Short mmCIF file of C-alpha atoms in Angstrom, two decimals:
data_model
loop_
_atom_site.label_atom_id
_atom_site.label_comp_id
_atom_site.label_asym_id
_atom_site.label_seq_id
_atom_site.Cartn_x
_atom_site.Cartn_y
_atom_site.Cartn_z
CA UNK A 281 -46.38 44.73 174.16
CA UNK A 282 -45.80 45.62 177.70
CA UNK A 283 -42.11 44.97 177.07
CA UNK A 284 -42.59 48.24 174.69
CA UNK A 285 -44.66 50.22 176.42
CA UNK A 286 -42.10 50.26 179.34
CA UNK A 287 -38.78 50.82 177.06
CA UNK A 288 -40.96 53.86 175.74
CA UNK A 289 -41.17 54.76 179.24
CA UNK A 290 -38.48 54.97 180.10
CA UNK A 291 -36.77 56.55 176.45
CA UNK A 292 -38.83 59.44 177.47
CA UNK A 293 -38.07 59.61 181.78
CA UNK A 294 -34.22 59.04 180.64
CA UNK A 295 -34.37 55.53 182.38
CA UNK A 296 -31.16 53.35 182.05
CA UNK A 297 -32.89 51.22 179.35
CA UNK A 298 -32.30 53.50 176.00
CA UNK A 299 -29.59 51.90 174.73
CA UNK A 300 -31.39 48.43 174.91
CA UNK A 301 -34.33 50.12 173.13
CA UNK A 302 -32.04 51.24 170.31
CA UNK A 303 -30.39 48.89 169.51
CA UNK A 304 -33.47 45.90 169.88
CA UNK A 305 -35.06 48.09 167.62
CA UNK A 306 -32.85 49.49 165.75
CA UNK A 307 -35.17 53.10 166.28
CA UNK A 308 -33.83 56.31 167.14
CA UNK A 309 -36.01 57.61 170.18
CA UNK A 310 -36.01 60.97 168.88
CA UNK A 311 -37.98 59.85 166.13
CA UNK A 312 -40.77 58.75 167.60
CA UNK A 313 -43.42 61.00 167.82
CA UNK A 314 -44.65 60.98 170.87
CA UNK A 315 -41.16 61.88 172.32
CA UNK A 316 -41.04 64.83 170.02
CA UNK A 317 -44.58 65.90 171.03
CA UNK A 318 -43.75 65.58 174.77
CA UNK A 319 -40.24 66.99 174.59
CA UNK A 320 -41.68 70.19 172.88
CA UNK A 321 -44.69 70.38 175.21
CA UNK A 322 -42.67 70.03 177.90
CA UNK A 323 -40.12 72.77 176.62
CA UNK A 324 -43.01 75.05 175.58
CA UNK A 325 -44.51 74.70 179.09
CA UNK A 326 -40.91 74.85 181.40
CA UNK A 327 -40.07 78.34 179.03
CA UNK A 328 -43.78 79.51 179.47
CA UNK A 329 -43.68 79.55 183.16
CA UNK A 330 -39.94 80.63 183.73
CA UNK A 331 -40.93 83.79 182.41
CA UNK A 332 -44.35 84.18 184.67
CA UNK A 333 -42.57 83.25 187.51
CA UNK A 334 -39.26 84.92 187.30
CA UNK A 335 -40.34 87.91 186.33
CA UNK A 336 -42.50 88.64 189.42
CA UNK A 337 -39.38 88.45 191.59
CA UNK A 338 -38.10 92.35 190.37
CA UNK A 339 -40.42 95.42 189.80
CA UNK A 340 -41.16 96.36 186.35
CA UNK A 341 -38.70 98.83 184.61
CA UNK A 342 -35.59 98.38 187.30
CA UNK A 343 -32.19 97.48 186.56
CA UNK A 344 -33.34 94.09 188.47
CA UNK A 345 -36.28 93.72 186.28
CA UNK A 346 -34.01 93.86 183.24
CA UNK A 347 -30.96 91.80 185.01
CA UNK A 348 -34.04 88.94 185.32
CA UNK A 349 -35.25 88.97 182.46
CA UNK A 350 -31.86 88.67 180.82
CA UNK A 351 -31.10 85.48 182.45
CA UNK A 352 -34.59 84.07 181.94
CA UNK A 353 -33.67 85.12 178.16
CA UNK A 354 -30.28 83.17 177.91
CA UNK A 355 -32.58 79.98 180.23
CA UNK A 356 -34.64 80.12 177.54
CA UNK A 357 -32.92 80.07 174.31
CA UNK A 358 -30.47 77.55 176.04
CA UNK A 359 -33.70 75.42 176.01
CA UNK A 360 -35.55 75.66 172.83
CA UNK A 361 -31.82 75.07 171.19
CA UNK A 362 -31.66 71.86 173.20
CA UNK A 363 -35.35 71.15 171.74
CA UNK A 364 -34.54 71.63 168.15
CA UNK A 365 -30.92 69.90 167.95
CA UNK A 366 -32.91 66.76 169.98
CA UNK A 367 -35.58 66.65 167.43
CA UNK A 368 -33.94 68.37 164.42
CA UNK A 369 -35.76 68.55 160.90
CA UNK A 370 -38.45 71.06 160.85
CA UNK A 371 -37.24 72.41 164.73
CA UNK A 372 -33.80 73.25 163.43
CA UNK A 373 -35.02 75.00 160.12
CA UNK A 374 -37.06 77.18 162.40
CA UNK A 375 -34.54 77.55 165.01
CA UNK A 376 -32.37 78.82 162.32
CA UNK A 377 -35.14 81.47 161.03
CA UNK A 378 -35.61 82.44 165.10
CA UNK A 379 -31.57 82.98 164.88
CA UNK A 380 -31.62 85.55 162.22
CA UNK A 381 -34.42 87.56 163.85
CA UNK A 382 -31.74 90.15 165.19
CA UNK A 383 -34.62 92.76 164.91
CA UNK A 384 -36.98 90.79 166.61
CA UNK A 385 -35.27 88.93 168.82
CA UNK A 386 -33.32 89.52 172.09
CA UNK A 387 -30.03 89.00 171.25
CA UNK A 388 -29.91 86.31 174.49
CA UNK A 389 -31.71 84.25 171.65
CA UNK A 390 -30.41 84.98 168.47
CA UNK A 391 -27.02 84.47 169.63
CA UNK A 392 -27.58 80.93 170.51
CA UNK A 393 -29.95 79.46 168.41
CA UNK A 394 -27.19 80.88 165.47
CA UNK A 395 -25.70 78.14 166.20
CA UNK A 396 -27.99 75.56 164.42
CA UNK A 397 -26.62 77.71 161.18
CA UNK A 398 -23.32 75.86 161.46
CA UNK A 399 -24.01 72.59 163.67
CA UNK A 400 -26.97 70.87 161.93
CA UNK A 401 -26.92 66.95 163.19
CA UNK A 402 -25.51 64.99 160.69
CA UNK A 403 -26.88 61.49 159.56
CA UNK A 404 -25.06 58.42 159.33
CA UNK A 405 -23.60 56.93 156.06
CA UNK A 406 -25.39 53.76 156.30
CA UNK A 407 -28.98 56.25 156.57
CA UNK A 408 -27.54 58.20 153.44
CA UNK A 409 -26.90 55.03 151.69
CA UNK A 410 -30.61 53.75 152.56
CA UNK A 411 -32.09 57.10 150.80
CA UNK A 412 -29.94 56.61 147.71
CA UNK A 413 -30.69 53.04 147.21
CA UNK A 414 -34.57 53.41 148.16
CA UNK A 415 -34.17 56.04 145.69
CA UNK A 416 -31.89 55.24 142.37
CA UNK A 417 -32.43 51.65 142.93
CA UNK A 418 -28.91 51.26 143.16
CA UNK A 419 -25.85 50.87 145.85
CA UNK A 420 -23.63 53.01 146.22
CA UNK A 421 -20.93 51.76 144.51
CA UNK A 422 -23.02 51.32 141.24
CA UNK A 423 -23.65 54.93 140.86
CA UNK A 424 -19.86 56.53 142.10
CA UNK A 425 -16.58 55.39 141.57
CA UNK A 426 -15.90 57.48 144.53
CA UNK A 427 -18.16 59.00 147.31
CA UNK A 428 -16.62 60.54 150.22
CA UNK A 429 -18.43 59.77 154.05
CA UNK A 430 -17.90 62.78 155.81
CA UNK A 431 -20.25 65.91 153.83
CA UNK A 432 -19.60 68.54 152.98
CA UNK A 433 -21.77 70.25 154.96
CA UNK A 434 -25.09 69.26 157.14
CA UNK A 435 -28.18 71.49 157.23
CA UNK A 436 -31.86 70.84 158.52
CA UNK A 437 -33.17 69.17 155.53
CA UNK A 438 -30.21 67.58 154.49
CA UNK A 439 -26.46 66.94 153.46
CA UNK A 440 -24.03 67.06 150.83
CA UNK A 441 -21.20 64.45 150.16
CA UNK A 442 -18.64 64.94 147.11
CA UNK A 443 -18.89 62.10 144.75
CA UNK A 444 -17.11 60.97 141.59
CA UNK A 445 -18.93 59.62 138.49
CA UNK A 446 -17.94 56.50 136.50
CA UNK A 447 -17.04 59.00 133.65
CA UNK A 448 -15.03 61.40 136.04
CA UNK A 449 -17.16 63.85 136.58
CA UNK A 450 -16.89 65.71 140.23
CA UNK A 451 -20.31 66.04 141.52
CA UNK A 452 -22.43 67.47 144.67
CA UNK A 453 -24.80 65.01 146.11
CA UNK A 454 -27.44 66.27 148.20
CA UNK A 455 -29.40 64.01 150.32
CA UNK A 456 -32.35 64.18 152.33
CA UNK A 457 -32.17 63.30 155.86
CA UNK A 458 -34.36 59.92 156.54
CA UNK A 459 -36.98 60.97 158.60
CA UNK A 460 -37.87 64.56 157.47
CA UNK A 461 -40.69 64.40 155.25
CA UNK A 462 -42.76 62.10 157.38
CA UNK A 463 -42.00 63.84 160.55
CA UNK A 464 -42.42 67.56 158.84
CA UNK A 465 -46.67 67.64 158.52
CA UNK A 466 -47.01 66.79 161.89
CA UNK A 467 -44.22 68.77 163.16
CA UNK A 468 -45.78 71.93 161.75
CA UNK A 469 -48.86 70.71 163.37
CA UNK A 470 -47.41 70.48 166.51
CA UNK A 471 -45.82 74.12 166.32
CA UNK A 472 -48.92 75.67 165.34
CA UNK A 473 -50.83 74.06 168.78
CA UNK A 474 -47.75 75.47 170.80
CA UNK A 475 -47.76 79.40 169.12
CA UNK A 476 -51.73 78.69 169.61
CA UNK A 477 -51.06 78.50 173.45
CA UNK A 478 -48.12 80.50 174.03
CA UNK A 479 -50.39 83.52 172.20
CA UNK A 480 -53.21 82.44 174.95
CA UNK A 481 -51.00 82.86 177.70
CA UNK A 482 -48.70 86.23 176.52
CA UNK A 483 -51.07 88.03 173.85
CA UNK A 484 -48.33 90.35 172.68
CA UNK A 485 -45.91 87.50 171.29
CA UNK A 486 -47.80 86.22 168.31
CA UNK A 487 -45.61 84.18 165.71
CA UNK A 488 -48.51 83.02 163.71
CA UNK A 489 -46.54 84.82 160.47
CA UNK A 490 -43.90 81.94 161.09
CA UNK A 491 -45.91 79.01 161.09
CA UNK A 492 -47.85 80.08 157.95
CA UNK A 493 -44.71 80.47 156.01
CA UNK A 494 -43.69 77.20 157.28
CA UNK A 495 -46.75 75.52 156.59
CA UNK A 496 -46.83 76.66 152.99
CA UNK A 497 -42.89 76.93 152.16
CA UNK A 498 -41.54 73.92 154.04
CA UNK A 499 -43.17 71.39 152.02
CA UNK A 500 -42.44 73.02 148.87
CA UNK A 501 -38.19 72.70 150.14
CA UNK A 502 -38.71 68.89 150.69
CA UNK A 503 -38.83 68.40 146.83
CA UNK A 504 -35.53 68.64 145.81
CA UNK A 505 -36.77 68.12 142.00
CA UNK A 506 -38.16 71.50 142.37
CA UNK A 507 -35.10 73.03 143.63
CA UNK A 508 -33.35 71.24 140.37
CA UNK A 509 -35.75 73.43 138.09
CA UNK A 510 -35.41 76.28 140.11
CA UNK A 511 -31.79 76.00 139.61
CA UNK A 512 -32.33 75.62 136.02
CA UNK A 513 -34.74 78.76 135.42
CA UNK A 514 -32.33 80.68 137.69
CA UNK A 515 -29.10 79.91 135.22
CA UNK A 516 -31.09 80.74 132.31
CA UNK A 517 -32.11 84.52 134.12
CA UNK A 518 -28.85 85.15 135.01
CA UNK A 519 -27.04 83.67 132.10
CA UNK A 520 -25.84 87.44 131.00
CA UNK A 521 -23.92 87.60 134.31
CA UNK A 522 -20.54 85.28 132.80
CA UNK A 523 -18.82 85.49 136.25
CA UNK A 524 -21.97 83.86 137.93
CA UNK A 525 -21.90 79.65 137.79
CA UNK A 526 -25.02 77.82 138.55
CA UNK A 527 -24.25 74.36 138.99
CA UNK A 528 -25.64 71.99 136.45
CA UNK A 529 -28.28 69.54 137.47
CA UNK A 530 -28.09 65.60 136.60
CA UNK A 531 -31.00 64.53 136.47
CA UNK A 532 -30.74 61.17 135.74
CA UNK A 533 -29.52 60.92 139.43
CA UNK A 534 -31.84 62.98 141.17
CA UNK A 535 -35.11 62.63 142.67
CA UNK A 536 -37.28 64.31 145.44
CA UNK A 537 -34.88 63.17 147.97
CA UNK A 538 -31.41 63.15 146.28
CA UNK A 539 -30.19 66.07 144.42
CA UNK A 540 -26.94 65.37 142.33
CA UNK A 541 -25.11 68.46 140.51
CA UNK A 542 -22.65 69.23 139.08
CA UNK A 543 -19.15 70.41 141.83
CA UNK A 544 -18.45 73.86 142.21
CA UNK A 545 -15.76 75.28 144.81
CA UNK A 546 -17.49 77.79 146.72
CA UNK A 547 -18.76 79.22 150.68
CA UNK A 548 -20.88 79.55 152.73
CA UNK A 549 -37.13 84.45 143.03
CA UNK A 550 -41.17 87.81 143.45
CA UNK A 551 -44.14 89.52 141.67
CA UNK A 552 -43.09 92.88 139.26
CA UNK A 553 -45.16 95.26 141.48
CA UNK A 554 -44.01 93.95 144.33
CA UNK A 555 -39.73 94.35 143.26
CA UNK A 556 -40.88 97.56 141.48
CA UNK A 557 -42.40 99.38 144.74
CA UNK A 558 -39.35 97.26 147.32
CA UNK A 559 -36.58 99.28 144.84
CA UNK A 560 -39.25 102.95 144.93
CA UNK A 561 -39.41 102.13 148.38
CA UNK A 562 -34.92 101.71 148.44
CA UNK A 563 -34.74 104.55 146.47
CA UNK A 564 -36.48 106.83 148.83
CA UNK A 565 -35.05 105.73 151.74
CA UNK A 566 -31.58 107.17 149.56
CA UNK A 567 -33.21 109.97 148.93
CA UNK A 568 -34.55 111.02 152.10
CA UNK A 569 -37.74 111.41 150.49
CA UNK A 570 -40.36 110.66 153.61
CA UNK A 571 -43.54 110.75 151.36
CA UNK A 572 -41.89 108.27 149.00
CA UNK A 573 -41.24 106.55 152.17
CA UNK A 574 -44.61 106.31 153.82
CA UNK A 575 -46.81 105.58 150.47
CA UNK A 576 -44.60 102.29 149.13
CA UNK A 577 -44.35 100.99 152.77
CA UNK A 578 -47.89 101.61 152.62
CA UNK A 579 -48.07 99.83 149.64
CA UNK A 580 -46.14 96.48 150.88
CA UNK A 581 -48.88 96.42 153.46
CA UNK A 582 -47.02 98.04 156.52
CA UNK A 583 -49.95 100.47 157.18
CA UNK A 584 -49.89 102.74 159.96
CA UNK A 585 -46.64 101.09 160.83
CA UNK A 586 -44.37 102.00 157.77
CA UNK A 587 -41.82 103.98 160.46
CA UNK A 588 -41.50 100.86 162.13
CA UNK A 589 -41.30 98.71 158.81
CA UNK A 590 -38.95 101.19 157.42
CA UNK A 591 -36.67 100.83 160.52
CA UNK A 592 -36.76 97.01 160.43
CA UNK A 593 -35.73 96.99 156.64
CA UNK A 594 -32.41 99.02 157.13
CA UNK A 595 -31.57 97.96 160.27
CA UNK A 596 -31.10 101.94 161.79
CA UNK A 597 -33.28 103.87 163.71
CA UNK A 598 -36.06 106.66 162.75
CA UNK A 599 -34.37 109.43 163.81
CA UNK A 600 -30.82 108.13 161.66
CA UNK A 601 -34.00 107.56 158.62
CA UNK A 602 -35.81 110.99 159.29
CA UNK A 603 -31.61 112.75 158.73
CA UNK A 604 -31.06 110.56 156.06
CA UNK A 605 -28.87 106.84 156.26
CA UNK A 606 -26.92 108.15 153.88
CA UNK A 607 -25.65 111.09 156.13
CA UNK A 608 -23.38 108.79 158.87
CA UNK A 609 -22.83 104.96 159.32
CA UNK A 610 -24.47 103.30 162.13
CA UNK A 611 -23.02 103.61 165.63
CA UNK A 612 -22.98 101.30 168.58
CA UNK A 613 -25.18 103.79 170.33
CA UNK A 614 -28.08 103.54 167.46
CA UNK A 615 -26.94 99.61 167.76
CA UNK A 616 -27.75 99.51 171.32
CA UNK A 617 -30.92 102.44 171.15
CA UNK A 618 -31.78 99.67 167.69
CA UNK A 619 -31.81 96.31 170.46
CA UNK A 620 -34.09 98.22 172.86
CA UNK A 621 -36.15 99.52 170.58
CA UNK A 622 -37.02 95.95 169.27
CA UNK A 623 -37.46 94.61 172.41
CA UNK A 624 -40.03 97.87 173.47
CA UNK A 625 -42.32 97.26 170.17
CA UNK A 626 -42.22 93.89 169.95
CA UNK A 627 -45.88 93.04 169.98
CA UNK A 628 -45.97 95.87 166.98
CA UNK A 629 -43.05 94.52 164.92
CA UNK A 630 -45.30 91.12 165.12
CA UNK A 631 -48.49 92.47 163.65
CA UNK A 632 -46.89 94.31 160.77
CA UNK A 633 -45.10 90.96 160.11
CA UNK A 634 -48.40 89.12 159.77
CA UNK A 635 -49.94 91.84 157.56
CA UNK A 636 -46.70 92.25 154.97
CA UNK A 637 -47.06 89.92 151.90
CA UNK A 638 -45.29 86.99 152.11
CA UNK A 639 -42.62 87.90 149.75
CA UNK A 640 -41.29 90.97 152.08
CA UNK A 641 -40.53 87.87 154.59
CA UNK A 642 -38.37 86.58 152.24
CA UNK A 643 -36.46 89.40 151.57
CA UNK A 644 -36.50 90.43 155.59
CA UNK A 645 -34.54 87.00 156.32
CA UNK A 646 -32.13 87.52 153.39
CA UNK A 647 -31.23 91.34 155.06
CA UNK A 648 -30.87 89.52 158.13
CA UNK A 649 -28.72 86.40 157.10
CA UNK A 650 -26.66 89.58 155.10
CA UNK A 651 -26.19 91.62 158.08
CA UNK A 652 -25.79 88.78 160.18
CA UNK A 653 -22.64 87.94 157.49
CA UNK A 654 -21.61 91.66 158.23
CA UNK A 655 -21.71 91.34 162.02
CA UNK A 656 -19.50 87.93 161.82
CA UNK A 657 -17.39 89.58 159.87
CA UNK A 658 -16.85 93.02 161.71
CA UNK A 659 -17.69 94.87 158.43
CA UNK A 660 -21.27 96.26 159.33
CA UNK A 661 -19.52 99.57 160.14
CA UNK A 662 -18.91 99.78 156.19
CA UNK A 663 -22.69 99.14 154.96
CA UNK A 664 -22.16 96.67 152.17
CA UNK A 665 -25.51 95.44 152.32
CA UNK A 666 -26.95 98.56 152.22
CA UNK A 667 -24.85 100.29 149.56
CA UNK A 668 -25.26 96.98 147.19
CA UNK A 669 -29.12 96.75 147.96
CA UNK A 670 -29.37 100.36 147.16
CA UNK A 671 -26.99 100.09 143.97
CA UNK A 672 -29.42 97.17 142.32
CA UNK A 673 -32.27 98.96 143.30
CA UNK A 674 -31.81 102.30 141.32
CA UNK A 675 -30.44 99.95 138.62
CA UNK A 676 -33.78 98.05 138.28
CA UNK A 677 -35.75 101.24 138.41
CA UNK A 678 -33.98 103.11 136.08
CA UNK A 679 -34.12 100.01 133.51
CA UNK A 680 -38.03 99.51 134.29
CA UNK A 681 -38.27 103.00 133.05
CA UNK A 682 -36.50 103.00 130.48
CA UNK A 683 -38.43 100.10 129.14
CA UNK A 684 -41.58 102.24 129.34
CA UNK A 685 -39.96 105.20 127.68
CA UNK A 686 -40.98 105.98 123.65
CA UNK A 687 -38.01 108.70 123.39
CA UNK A 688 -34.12 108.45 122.88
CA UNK A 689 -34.75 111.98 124.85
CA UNK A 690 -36.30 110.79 127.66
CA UNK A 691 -34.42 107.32 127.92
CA UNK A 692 -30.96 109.68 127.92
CA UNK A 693 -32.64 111.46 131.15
CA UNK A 694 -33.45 108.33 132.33
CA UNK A 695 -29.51 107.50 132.37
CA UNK A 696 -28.33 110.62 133.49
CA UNK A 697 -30.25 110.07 136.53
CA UNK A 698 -28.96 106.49 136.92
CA UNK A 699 -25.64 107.99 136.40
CA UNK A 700 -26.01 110.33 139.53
CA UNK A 701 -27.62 108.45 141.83
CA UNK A 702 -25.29 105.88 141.52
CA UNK A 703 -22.21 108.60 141.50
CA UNK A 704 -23.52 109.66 145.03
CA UNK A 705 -23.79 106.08 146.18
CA UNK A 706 -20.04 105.09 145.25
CA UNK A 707 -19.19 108.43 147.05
CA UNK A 708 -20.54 107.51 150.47
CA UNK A 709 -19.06 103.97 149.88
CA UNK A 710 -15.76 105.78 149.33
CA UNK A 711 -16.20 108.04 152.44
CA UNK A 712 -17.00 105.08 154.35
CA UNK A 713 -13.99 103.61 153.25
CA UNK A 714 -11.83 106.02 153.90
CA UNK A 715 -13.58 106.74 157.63
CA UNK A 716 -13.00 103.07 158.51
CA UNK A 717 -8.91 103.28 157.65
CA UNK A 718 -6.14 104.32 159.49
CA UNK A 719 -5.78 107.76 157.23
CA UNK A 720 -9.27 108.21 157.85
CA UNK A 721 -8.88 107.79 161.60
CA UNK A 722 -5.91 110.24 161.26
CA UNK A 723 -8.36 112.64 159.24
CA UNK A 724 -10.71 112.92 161.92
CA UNK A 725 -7.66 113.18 164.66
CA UNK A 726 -6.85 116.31 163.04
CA UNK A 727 -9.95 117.97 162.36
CA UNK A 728 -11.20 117.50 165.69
CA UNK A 729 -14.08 115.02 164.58
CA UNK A 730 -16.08 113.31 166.79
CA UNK A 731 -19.18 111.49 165.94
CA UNK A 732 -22.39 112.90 167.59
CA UNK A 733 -24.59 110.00 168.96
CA UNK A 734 -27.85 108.92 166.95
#
């Protein structure tokens, strides 16, 4: 026992024993728990007092202040990615989250911890082959007549390796990585302690909102049998849409911990009132209609803070929402007034998150992985997101009332306002396009056009 208690020892002080440990006991030090807890206390507690330290050194509001706590920023983030990649599972899927927080975040953060998006730790074959034999009851070979050891990709729960079935069939296998599900309860645990303490020491940074959606929603993504059915109800929604494949499910080799579907080349679900008053609240924001605007942001809980929310759903700033988003594409001055802005109202943007209804943080990380898409690929000048989300939205509204109306009368109204709104959208797309080419560049030589900052 002593023998233990001192390779334990020294796992955790980095003494020149590890490998001995790992391979007597054939354990991977980052899986046991009290390594995790003290690694994240530890990183929790380094973090908490870089910032009360450092920031002492300049006088609030100074180009030194701000040079200080820029570094202390890039410190940080350098150190909670080194914490979740070291004890992966539920670390990285929140790291991830934390990464896509562009409105939230300082961008010191969420341009490092975006890299968990793309270099999740892989495990080993002979850990994926332990899963799918505790699992199917069979090896390997038994089920495949092919499967291929590198995946196809790695993410925080799991990975995916191609596989051929005995009867031919090209399939996706999705497998759970080993340790997740018993490491995730007390994981969440452990992050709810930390946000507990952190909120102690700095009031204004509150992330309770994330550990309640990862308390509820993280156990839920550990079934992989539910994300089979999902799958399944999704296909038979969208089964109108003939370009859209939903890969089939086989459930005969799937379980909570292996998914196995059918292959598909490709890349990298809310309440009616709820999507009803998200597409009013869309179709305001078109319209420049600022009472629409304040009563269904109202209405999705943001309060006394529906400028705020409003801003945080489209990404631009009041004064660009006040003129009208349609009017001119975002610049890098509202980009840059958009950054300091979130940085200023911080401890605001974090109570309206925990007083939104859940759903609206779904929908606030899918704007954010979208835009973050749109960044990446040096097309967030041309507003796809925006235009799309605004082209569904008048869509679903339109049909909603439709469905309610008795008259061919009223139903042909119905459509002729469908018809314009959308007409207006595919015009600013157009101008958009055209602003973003070389004839438009050539355009705006000519005229003498230069965009006014926001």
């Amino acid at each position: 026992m002593a023998k233990w208690i001192l390779r334990i020892g020294a796992v955790i002080t980095g003494g020149l024993v590890l490998s001995d440990f790992c391979v007597a006991t054939h354990v991977d030090p980052n899986d046991i728990a009290f390594v995790r807890i003290v690694r994240a206390v530890a990183t929790t507690a380094v973090i908490s007092f870089d910032y009360m330290t450092s920031l002492k050194k300049a006088e609030y509001g100074t180009e030194e202040y701000e040079t200080v706590k820029s570094q202390v920023h890039r410190r940080s983030a350098g150190r909670l990615l080194a914490l979740c990649s070291a004890n992966r599972g539920t670390f990285i899927k929140v790291g991830q989250h934390l990464g896509g927080l562009d409105y939230l975040l300082p961008e010191e953060y969420t341009s490092t911890l975006k890299i968990l998006h793309s270099k999740a730790p892989q495990s080993r074959l002979e850990e994926i082959q332990q899963v799918i034999e505790e699992d199917l009851g069979k090896e390997i070979p038994q089920l495949f007549v092919s499967f291929e050891e590198t995946p196809l990709g790695a993410a925080s729960w799991a990975q995916v390796h191609k596989a051929v079935l005995h009867d031919g069939r090209t399939v996706a296998v999705k497998v759970q990585h080993p340790k997740v599900r018993s490491q995730c309860a007390q994981d969440i645990i452990l992050m709810e302690h930390l946000v507990q303490g952190v909120s102690w020491m700095f009031p204004d940074f509150s992330f309770a909102w994330l550990v309640d959606e990862a308390k509820k929603n993280m156990p839920l993504e550990l079934d992989f049998l539910k994300e089979g059915h999902n799958a399944e109800v999704v296909a038979d929604t969208l089964k109108h849409f003939r370009y859209l494949k939903i890969p089939q499910i086989h459930w005969e080799l799937s379980t909570s911990r292996v998914l196995t579907m059918e292959f598909m080349e490709g890349g990298q679900n809310l309440t009616e009132g709820f999507r009803l008053d998200y597409c009013h609240l869309w179709h305001s924001l078109i319209r420049t209609d600022m009472k629409g605007i304040e009563m269904y942001s109202r209405r999705l809980g943001a309060g006394d803070l529906y400028p705020l929310f409003a801003c945080m759903l489209t990404a631009r700033s009041w004064a660009s929402i006040t003129r009208g988003i349609k009017q001119r594409p975002v610049s890098q001055t509202e980009e840059m007034e958009i950054r300091v802005n979130a940085v200023k109202y911080l401890p605001r943007i974090n109570e309206l998150l925990n007083k939104v209804p859940r759903q609206m943080l779904l929908l606030l990380k899918t704007n954010d992985l979208l835009r973050g898409i749109e960044v990446s690929l040096h097309t967030r000048a041309s507003a796809t997101s925006f235009i799309n989300m605004s082209r569904c939205c008048v869509r679903a509204l339109s049909r909603h009332e439709k469905d309610k109306c008795k008259s061919w009368y009223g139903k042909l109204k119905i459509s002729w306002a469908e018809t314009f709104d959308l007409w207006q959208i595919n015009l600013y797309a157009a101008l958009l396009w055209i602003k973003t080419t070389l004839l438009g560049s050539w355009i705006a030589g000519i005229l003498g056009y230069h965009q006014a900052p926001q």
